[in-house]
Coordinates of C-alpha atoms in Angstrom, one line a residue:
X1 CA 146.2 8.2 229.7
X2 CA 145.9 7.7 226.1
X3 CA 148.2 10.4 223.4
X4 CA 146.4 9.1 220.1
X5 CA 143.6 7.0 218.7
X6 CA 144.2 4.9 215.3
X7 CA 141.0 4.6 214.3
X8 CA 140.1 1.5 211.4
X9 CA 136.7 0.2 212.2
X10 CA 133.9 -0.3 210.0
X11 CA 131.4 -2.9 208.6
X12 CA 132.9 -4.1 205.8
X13 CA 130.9 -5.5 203.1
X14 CA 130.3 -4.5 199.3
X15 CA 126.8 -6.3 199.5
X16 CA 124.6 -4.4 202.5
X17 CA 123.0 -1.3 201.8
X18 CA 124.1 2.0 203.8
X19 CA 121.0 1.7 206.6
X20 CA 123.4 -2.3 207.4
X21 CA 126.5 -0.4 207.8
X22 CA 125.7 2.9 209.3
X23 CA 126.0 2.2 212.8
X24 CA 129.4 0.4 213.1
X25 CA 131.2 2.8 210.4
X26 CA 129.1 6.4 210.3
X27 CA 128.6 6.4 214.7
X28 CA 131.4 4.5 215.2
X29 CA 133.7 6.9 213.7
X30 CA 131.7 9.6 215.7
X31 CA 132.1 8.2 219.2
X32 CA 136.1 7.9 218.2
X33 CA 135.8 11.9 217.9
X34 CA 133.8 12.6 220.3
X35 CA 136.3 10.6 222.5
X36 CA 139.0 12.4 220.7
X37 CA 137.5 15.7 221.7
X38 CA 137.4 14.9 225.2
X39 CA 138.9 16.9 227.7
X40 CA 142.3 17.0 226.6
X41 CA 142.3 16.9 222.5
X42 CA 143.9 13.5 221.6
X43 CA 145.5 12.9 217.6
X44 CA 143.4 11.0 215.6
X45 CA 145.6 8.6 212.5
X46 CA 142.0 7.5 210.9
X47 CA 142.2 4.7 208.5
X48 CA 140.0 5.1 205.3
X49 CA 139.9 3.2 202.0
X50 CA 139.6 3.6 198.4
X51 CA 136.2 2.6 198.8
X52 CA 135.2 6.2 198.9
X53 CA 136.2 6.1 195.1
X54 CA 133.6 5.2 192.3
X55 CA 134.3 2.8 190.1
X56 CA 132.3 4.5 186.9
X57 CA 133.6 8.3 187.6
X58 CA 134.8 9.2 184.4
X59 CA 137.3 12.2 185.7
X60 CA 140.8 11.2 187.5
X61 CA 140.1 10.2 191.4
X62 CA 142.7 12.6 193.5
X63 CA 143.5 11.4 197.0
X64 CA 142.8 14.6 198.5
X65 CA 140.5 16.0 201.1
X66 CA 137.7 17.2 198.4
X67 CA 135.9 14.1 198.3
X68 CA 132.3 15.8 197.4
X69 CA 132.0 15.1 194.0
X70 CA 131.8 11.4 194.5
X71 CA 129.5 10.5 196.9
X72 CA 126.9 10.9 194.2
X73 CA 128.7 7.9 192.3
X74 CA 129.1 5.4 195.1
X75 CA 126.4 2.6 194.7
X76 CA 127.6 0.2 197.9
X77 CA 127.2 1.4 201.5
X78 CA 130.5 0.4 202.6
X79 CA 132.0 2.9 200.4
X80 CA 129.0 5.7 201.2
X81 CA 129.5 5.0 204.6
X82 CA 133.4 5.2 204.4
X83 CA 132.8 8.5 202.6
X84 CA 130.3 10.1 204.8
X85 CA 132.5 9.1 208.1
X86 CA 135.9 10.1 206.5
X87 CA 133.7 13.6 205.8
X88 CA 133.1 13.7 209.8
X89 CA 136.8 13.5 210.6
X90 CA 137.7 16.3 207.6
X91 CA 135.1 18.1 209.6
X92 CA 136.9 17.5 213.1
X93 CA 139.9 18.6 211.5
X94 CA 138.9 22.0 210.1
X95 CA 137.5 22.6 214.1
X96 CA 141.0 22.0 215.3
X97 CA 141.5 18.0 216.1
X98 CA 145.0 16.8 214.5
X99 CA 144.2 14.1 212.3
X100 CA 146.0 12.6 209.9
X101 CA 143.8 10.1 207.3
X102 CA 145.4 7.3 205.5
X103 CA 144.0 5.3 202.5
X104 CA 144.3 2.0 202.3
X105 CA 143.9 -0.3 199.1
X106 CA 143.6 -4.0 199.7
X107 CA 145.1 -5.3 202.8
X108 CA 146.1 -8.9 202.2
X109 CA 146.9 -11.2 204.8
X110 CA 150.1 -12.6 207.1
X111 CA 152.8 -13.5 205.0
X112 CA 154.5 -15.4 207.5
X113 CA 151.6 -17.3 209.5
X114 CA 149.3 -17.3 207.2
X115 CA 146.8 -15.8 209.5
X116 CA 144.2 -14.9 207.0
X117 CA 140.4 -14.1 207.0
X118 CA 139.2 -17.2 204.9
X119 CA 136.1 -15.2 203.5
X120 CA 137.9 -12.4 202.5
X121 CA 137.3 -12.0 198.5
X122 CA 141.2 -11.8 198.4
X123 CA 142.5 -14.7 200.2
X124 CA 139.2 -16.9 198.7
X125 CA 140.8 -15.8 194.9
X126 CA 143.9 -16.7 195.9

C-alpha cells in the first residue's frame, strides 16, 4: 500500500543532448504518474531543479508554475528535459493528481560522512 510517491529521478548531466536524457527524466517521470494515477490516486512531492531556468534570459526567472517562456532558452538537455517532465506533472495536476513540486538548487554532499559523489562538479571544486 503505498500513500505518496517522492519522485527525484533523472539523468543528470549538463553535457548530453535531450535525445541522452529523455528516457530516464521525460518517461521516467511519466511511469511515476501513470503509477500515481493508478487505481487509487496517490500524492505526488516531485523534485525539480533550477535547471529549467536559462542562464541568458534577460527578464527575472519567477519560481512559479508558468515555466513556458523558457524552454525556448534552455541550451542543455538536462534542463529541457527537467522542463518538459516538470510540464507533465503541472499537467497531472490541473487533471486532479495532488502534487506538490519542489526546486532544488545544488545539493551538496554529507556533512557528517562525507559521503559524496566524487564526480560531482561541486564536491571536484571543492
Amino acid at each position: 500500500e503505498v500513500d505518496f510517491v517522492y519522485h527525484c529521478g533523472a539523468a543528470v548531466n549538463l553535457i548530453y543532448p535531450y535525445s541522452a536524457v529523455k528516457a530516464p527524466t521525460v518517461d521516467g517521470t511519466k511511469e511515476v504518474l501513470r503509477f500515481c494515477c493508478n487505481k487509487e490516486s496517490k500524492p505526488l512531492f516531485y523534485v525539480s531543479t533550477n535547471g529549467i531556468f536559462p542562464s541568458d534570459y534577460s527578464k527575472p526567472l519567477y519560481e512559479t508554475r508558468d515555466i513556458d517562456d523558457y524552454i525556448n532558452h534552455l541550451e542543455d538537455g538536462y534542463g529541457q528535459s527537467k522542463w518538459v517532465a516538470e510540464k507533465l506533472v503541472w499537467q497531472a495536476e490541473e487533471r486532479g493528481l495532488p502534487v506538490s513540486i519542489f526546486r532544488l538548487g545544488n545539493v551538496g554532499h554529507d556533512t557528517v560522512g562525507y559521503a559524496k559523489n566524487a564526480s560531482d562538479f561541486q564536491s571536484i571544486l571543492l
